[in-house]
PDB file of C-alpha atoms in Angstrom:
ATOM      1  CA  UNK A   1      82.300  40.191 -21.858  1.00  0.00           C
ATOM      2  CA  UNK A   2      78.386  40.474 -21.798  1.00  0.00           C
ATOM      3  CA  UNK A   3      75.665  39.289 -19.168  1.00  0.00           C
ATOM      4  CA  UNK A   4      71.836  39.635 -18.761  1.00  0.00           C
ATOM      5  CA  UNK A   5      70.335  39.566 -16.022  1.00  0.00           C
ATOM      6  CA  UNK A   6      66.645  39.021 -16.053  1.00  0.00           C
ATOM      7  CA  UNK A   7      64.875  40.438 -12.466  1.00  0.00           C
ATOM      8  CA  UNK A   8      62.372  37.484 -11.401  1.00  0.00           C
ATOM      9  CA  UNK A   9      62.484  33.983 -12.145  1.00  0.00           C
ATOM     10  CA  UNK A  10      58.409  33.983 -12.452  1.00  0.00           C
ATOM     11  CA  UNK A  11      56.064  36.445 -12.679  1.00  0.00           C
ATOM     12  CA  UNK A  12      52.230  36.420 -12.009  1.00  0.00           C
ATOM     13  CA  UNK A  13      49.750  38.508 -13.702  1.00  0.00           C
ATOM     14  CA  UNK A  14      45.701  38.562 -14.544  1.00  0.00           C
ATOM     15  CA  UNK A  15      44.201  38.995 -17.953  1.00  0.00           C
ATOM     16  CA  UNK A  16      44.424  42.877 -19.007  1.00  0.00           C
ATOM     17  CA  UNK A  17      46.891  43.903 -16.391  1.00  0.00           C
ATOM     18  CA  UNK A  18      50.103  45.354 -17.214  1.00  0.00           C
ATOM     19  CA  UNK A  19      52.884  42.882 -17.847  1.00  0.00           C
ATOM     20  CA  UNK A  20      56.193  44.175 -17.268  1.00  0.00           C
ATOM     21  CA  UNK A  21      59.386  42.169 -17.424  1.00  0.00           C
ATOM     22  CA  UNK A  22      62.657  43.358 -16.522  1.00  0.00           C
ATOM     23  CA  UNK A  23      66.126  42.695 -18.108  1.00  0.00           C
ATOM     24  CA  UNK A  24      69.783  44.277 -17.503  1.00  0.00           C
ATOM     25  CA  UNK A  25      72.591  44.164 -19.431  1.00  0.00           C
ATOM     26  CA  UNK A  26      76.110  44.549 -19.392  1.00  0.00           C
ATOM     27  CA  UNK A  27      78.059  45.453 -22.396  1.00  0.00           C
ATOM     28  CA  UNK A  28      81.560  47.512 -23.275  1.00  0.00           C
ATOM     29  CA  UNK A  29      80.479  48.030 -26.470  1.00  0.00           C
ATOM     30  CA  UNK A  30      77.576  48.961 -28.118  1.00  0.00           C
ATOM     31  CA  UNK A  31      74.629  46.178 -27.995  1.00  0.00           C
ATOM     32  CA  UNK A  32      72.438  44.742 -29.576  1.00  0.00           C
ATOM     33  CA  UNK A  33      69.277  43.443 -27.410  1.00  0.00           C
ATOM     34  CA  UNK A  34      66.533  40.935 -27.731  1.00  0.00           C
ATOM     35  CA  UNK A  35      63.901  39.663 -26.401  1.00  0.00           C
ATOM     36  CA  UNK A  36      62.131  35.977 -27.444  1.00  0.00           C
ATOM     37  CA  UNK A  37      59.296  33.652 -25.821  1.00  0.00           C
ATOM     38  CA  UNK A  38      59.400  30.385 -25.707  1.00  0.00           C
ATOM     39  CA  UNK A  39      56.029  28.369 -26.030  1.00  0.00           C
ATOM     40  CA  UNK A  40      55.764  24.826 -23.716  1.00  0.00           C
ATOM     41  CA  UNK A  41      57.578  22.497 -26.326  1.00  0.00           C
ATOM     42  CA  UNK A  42      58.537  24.714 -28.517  1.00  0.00           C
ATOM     43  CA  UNK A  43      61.544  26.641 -29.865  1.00  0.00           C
ATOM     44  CA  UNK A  44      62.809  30.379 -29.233  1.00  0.00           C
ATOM     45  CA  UNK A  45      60.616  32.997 -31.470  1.00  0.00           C
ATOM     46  CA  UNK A  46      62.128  36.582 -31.969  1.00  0.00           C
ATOM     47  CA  UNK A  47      59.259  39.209 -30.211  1.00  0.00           C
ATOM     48  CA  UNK A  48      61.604  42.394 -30.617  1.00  0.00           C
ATOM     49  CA  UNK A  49      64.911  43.550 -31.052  1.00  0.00           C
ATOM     50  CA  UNK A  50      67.025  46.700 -30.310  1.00  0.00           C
ATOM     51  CA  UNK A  51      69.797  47.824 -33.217  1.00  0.00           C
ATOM     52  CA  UNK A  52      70.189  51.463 -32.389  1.00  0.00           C
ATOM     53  CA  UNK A  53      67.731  52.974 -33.973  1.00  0.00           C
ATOM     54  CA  UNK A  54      64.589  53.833 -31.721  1.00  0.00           C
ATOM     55  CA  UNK A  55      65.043  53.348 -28.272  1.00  0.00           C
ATOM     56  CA  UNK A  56      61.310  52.116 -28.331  1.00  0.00           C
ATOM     57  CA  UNK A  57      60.826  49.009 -30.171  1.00  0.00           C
ATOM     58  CA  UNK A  58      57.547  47.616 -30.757  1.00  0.00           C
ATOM     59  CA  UNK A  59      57.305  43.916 -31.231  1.00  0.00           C
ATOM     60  CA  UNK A  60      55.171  41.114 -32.248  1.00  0.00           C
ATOM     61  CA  UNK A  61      51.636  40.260 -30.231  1.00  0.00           C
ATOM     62  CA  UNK A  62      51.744  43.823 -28.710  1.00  0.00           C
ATOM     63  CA  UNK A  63      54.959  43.662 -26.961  1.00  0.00           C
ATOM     64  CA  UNK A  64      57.404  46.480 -26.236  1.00  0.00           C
ATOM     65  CA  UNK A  65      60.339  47.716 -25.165  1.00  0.00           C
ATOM     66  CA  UNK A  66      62.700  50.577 -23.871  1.00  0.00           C
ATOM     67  CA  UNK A  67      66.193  50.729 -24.338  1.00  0.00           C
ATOM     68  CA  UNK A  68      67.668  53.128 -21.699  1.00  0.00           C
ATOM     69  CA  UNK A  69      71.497  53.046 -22.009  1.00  0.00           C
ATOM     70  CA  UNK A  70      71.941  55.499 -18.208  1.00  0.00           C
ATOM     71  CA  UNK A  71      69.621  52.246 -17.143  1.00  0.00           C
ATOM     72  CA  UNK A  72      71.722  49.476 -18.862  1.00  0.00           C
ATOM     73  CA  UNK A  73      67.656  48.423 -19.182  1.00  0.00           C
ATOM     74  CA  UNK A  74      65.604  46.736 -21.771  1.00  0.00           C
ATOM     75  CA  UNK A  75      62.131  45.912 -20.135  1.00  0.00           C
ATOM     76  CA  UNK A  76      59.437  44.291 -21.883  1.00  0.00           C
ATOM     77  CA  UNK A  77      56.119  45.257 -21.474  1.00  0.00           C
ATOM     78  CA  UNK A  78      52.285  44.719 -22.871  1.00  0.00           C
ATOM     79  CA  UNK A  79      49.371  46.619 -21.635  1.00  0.00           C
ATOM     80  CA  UNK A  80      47.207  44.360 -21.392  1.00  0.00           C
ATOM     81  CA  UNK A  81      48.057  40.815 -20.800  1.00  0.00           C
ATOM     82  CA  UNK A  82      46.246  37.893 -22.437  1.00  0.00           C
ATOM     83  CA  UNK A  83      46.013  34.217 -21.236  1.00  0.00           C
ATOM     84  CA  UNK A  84      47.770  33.377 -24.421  1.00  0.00           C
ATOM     85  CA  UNK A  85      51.015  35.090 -23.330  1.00  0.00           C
ATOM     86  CA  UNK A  86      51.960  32.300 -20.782  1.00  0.00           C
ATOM     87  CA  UNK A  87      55.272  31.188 -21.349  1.00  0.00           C
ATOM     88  CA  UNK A  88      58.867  32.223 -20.742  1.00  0.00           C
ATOM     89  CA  UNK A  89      60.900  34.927 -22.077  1.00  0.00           C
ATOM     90  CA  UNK A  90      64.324  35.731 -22.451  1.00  0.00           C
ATOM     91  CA  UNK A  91      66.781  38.664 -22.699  1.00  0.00           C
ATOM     92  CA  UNK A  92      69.458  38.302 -24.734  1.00  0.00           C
ATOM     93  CA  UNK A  93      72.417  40.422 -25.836  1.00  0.00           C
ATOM     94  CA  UNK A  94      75.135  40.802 -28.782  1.00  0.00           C
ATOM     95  CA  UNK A  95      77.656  43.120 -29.759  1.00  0.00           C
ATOM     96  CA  UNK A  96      77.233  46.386 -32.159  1.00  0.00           C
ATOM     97  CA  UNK A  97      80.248  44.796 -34.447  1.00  0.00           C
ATOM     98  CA  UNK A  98      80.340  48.239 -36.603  1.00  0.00           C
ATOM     99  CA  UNK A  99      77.020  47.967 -37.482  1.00  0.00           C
ATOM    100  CA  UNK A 100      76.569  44.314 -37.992  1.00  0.00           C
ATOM    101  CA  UNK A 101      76.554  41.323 -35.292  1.00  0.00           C
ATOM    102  CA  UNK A 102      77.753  37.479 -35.859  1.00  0.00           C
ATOM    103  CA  UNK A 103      74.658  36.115 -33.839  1.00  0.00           C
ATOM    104  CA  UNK A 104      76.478  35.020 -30.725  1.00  0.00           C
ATOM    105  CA  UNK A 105      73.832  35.631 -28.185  1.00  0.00           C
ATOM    106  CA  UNK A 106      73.961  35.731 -24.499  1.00  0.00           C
ATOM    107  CA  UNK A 107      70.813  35.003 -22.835  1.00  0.00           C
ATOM    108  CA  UNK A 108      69.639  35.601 -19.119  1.00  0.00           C
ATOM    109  CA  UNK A 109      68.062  32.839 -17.421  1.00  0.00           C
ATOM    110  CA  UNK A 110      64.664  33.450 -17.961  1.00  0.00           C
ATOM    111  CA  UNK A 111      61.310  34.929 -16.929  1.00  0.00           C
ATOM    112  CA  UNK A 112      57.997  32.637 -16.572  1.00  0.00           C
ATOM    113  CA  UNK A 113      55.152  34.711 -17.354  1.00  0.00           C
ATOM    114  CA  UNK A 114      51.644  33.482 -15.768  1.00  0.00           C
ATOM    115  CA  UNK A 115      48.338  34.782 -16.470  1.00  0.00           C
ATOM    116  CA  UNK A 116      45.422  34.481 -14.246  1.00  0.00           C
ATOM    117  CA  UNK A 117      41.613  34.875 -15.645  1.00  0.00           C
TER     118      UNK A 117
ATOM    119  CA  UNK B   1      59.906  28.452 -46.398  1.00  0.00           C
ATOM    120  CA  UNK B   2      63.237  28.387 -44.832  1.00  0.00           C
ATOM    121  CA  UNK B   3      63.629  26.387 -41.796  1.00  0.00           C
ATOM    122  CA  UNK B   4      65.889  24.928 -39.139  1.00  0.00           C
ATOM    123  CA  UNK B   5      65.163  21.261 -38.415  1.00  0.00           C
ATOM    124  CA  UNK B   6      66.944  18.935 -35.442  1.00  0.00           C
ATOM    125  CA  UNK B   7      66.391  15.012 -34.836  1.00  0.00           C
ATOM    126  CA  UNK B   8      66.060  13.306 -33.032  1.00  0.00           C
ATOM    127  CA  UNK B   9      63.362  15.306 -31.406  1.00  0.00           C
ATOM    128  CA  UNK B  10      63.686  12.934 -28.211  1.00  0.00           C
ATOM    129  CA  UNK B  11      66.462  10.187 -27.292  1.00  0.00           C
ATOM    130  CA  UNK B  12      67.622   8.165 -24.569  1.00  0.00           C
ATOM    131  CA  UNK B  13      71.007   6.865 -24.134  1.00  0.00           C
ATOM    132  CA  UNK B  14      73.074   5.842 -21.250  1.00  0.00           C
ATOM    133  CA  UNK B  15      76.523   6.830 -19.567  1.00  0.00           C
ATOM    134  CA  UNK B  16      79.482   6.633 -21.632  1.00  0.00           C
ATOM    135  CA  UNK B  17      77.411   6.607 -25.205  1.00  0.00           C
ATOM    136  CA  UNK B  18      78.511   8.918 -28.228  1.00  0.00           C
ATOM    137  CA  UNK B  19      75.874  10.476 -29.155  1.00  0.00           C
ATOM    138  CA  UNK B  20      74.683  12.825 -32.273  1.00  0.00           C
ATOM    139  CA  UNK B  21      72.487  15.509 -32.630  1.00  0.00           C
ATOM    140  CA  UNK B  22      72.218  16.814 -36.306  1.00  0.00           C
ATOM    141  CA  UNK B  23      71.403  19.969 -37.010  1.00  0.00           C
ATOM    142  CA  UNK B  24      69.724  21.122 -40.519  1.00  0.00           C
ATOM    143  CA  UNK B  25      69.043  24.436 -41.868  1.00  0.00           C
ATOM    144  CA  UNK B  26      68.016  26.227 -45.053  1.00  0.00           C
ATOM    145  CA  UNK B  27      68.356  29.906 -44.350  1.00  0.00           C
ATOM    146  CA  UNK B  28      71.594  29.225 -46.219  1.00  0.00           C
ATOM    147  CA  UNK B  29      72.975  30.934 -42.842  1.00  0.00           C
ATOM    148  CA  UNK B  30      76.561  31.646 -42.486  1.00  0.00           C
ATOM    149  CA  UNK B  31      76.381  31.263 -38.423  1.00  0.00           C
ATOM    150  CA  UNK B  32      75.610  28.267 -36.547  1.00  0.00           C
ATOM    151  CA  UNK B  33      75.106  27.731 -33.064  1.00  0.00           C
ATOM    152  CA  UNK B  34      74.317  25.172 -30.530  1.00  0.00           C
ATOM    153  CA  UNK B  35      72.641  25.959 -26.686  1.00  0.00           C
ATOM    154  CA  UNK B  36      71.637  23.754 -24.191  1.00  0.00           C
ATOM    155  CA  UNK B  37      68.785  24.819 -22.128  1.00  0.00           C
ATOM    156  CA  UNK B  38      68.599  23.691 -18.639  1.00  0.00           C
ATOM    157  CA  UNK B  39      66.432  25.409 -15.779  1.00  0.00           C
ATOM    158  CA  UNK B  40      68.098  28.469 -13.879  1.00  0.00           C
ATOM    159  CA  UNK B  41      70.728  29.012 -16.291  1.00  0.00           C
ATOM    160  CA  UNK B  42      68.856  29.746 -19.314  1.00  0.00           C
ATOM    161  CA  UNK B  43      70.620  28.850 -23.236  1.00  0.00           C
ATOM    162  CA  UNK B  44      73.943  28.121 -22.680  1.00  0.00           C
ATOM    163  CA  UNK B  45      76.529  28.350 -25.808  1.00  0.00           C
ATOM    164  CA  UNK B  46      78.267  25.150 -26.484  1.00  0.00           C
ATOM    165  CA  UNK B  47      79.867  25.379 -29.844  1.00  0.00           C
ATOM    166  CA  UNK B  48      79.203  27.924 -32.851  1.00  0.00           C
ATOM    167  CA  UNK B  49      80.471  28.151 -36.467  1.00  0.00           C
ATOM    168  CA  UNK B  50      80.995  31.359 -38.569  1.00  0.00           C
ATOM    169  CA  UNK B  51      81.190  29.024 -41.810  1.00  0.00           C
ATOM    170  CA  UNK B  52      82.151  25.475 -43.491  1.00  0.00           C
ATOM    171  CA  UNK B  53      85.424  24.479 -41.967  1.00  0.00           C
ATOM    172  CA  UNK B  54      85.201  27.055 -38.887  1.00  0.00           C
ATOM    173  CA  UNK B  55      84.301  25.904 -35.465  1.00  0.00           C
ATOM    174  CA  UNK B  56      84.640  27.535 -32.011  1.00  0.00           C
ATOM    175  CA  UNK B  57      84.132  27.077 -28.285  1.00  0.00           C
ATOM    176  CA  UNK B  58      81.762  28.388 -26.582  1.00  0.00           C
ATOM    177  CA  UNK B  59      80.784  28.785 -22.537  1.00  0.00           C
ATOM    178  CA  UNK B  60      79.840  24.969 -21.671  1.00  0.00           C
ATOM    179  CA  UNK B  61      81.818  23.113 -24.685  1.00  0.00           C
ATOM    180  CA  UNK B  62      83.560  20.278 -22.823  1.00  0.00           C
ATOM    181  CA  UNK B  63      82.402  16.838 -23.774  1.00  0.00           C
ATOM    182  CA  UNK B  64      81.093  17.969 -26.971  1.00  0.00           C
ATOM    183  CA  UNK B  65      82.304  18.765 -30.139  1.00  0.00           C
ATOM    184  CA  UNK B  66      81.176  19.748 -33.401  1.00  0.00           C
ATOM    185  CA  UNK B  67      82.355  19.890 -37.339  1.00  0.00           C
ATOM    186  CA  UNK B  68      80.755  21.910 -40.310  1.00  0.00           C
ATOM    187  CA  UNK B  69      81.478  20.139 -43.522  1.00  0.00           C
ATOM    188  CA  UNK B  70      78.920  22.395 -45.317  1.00  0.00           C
ATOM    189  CA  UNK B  71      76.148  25.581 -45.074  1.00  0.00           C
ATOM    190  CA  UNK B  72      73.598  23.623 -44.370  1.00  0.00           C
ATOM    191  CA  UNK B  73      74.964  21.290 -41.111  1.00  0.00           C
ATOM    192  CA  UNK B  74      76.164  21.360 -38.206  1.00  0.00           C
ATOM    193  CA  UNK B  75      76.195  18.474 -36.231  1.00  0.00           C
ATOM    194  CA  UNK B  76      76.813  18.473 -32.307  1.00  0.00           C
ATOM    195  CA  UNK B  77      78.188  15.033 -31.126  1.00  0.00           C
ATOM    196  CA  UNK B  78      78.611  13.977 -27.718  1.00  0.00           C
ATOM    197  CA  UNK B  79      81.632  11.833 -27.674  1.00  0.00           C
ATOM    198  CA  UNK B  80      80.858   9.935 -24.435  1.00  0.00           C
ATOM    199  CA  UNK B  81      77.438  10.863 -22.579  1.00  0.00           C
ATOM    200  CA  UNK B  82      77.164  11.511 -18.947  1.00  0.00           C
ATOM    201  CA  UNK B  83      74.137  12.221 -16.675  1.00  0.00           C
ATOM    202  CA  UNK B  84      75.347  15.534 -16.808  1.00  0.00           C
ATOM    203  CA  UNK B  85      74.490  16.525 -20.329  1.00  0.00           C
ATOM    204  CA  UNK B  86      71.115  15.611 -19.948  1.00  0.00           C
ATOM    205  CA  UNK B  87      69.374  18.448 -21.482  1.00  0.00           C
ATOM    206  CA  UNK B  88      66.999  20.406 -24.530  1.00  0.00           C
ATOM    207  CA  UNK B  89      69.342  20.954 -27.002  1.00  0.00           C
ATOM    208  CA  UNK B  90      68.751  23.982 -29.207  1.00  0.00           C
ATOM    209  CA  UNK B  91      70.367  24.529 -32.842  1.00  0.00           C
ATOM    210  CA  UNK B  92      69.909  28.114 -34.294  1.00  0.00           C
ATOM    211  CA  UNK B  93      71.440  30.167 -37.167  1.00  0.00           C
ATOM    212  CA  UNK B  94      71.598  33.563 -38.598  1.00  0.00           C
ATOM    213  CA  UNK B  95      72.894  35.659 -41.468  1.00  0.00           C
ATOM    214  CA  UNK B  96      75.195  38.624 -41.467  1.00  0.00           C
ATOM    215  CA  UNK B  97      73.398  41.907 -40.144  1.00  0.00           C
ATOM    216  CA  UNK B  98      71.628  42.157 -36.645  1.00  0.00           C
ATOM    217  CA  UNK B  99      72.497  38.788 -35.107  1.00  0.00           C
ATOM    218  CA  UNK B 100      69.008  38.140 -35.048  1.00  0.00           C
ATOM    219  CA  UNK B 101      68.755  33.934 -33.937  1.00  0.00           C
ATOM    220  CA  UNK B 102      66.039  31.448 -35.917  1.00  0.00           C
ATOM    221  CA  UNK B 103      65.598  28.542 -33.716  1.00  0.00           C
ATOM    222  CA  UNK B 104      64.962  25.043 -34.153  1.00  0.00           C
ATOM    223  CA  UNK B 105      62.351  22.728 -31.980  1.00  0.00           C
ATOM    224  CA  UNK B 106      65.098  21.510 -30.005  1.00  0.00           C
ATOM    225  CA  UNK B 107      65.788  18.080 -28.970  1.00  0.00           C
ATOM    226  CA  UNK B 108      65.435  16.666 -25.386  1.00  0.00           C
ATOM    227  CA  UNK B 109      67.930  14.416 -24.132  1.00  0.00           C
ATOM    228  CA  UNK B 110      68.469  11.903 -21.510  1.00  0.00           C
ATOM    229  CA  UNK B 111      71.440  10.143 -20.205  1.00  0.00           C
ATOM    230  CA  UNK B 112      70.600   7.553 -18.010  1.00  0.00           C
TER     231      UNK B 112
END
């Protein structure tokens, strides 16, 4: 079985601070990990994933992340934030099937990002 | 471009109602899936499909059921609403390789 746990429900930052949001996982077998931000609205869009290649994965609108496997870890983070980064992401996390994955995602519950000018 | 497109966007029904929430994509995607978003829990798995004729349970699947008659669909019916399942339903799909999810809008419902 796999979980996520995402570390803070909400999470408060102003423009061009560092935004840093934190996910676990649990996994007995290799994962794959994502993260995606949902606009007010709007659907799930993909900002990064990890596939075992680089542990550091850069992703869309300046995004990053780390996977640290001693950590069970996959934080987000941005340098500087921007008022257009409100909105709420999400961990999720799949199985390495061999090399390939079947999409079945499990997602943590969540991380509202707000960003003060 | 290739999409993923669910209607009704928004509906209202009340207790004891079947209800249908279709599902459209044209990724020509394999996998299927349905989630239900609802605050503090995050997207919950109700039903998936790993092709036409396949269907499987997910984490949250009672009350609901779905079929998959072809690539392109996969409708999620609610075969007799309750207050309950009032929710933001979210289809997604995705091909063979990193399990990488492509969303649709989703579709907000209420049981009253």
């Amino acid at each position: 079985a796999q979980s996520v746990t995402q570390l803070g429900s909400h999470v408060s930052v102003s423009e061009g601070a560092l935004v840093l949001l934190r996910c676990n996982y649990s996994s007995s077998v290799p994962p794959y990990l994502f993260w995606y931000v949902q606009y007010p609205n709007q659907g799930l869009q993909l900002l990064l994933k990890y596939t075992s290649a680089a542990t550091l994965v850069k992703g869309i609108n300046g995004f990053e992340a780390e996977f640290k496997k001693s950590e069970t870890s996959f934080h987000l983070t941005k340098p500087s934030a921007h008022m257009s980064d409100a909105a709420e992401y999400f961990c999720a996390v799949t199985r390495n099937a061999g090399g390939t994955s079947y999409g079945k995602l499990t997602f943590g519950q969540g991380t509202i990002l707000t960003v003060h000018p | 471009d290739a999409e993923i497109t669910q209607s009704p966007r928004h509906k209202i029904t009340e207790t004891g109602r079947q209800v249908t929430l279709a599902c459209h994509q044209t990724w020509n995607h394999n996998n299927m899936f349905w989630y239900r978003q609802d605050l503090g829990h995050g997207l919950r798995l109700i039903h998936y499909s790993y092709g036409v004729q396949d269907t499987n349970k997910g984490e949250v699947s009672d009350g609901y059921s779905v079929s998959r008659s072809n690539t392109e669909d996969l409708p999620l019916t609610l075969e007799s609403a309750a207050s309950s399942q009032t929710s933001v339903y979210f289809c997604a799909s995705s091909g063979q390789g990193t399990g990488e999810l492509f969303f649709g809008e989703g579709s907000r419902l209420t049981v009253l």
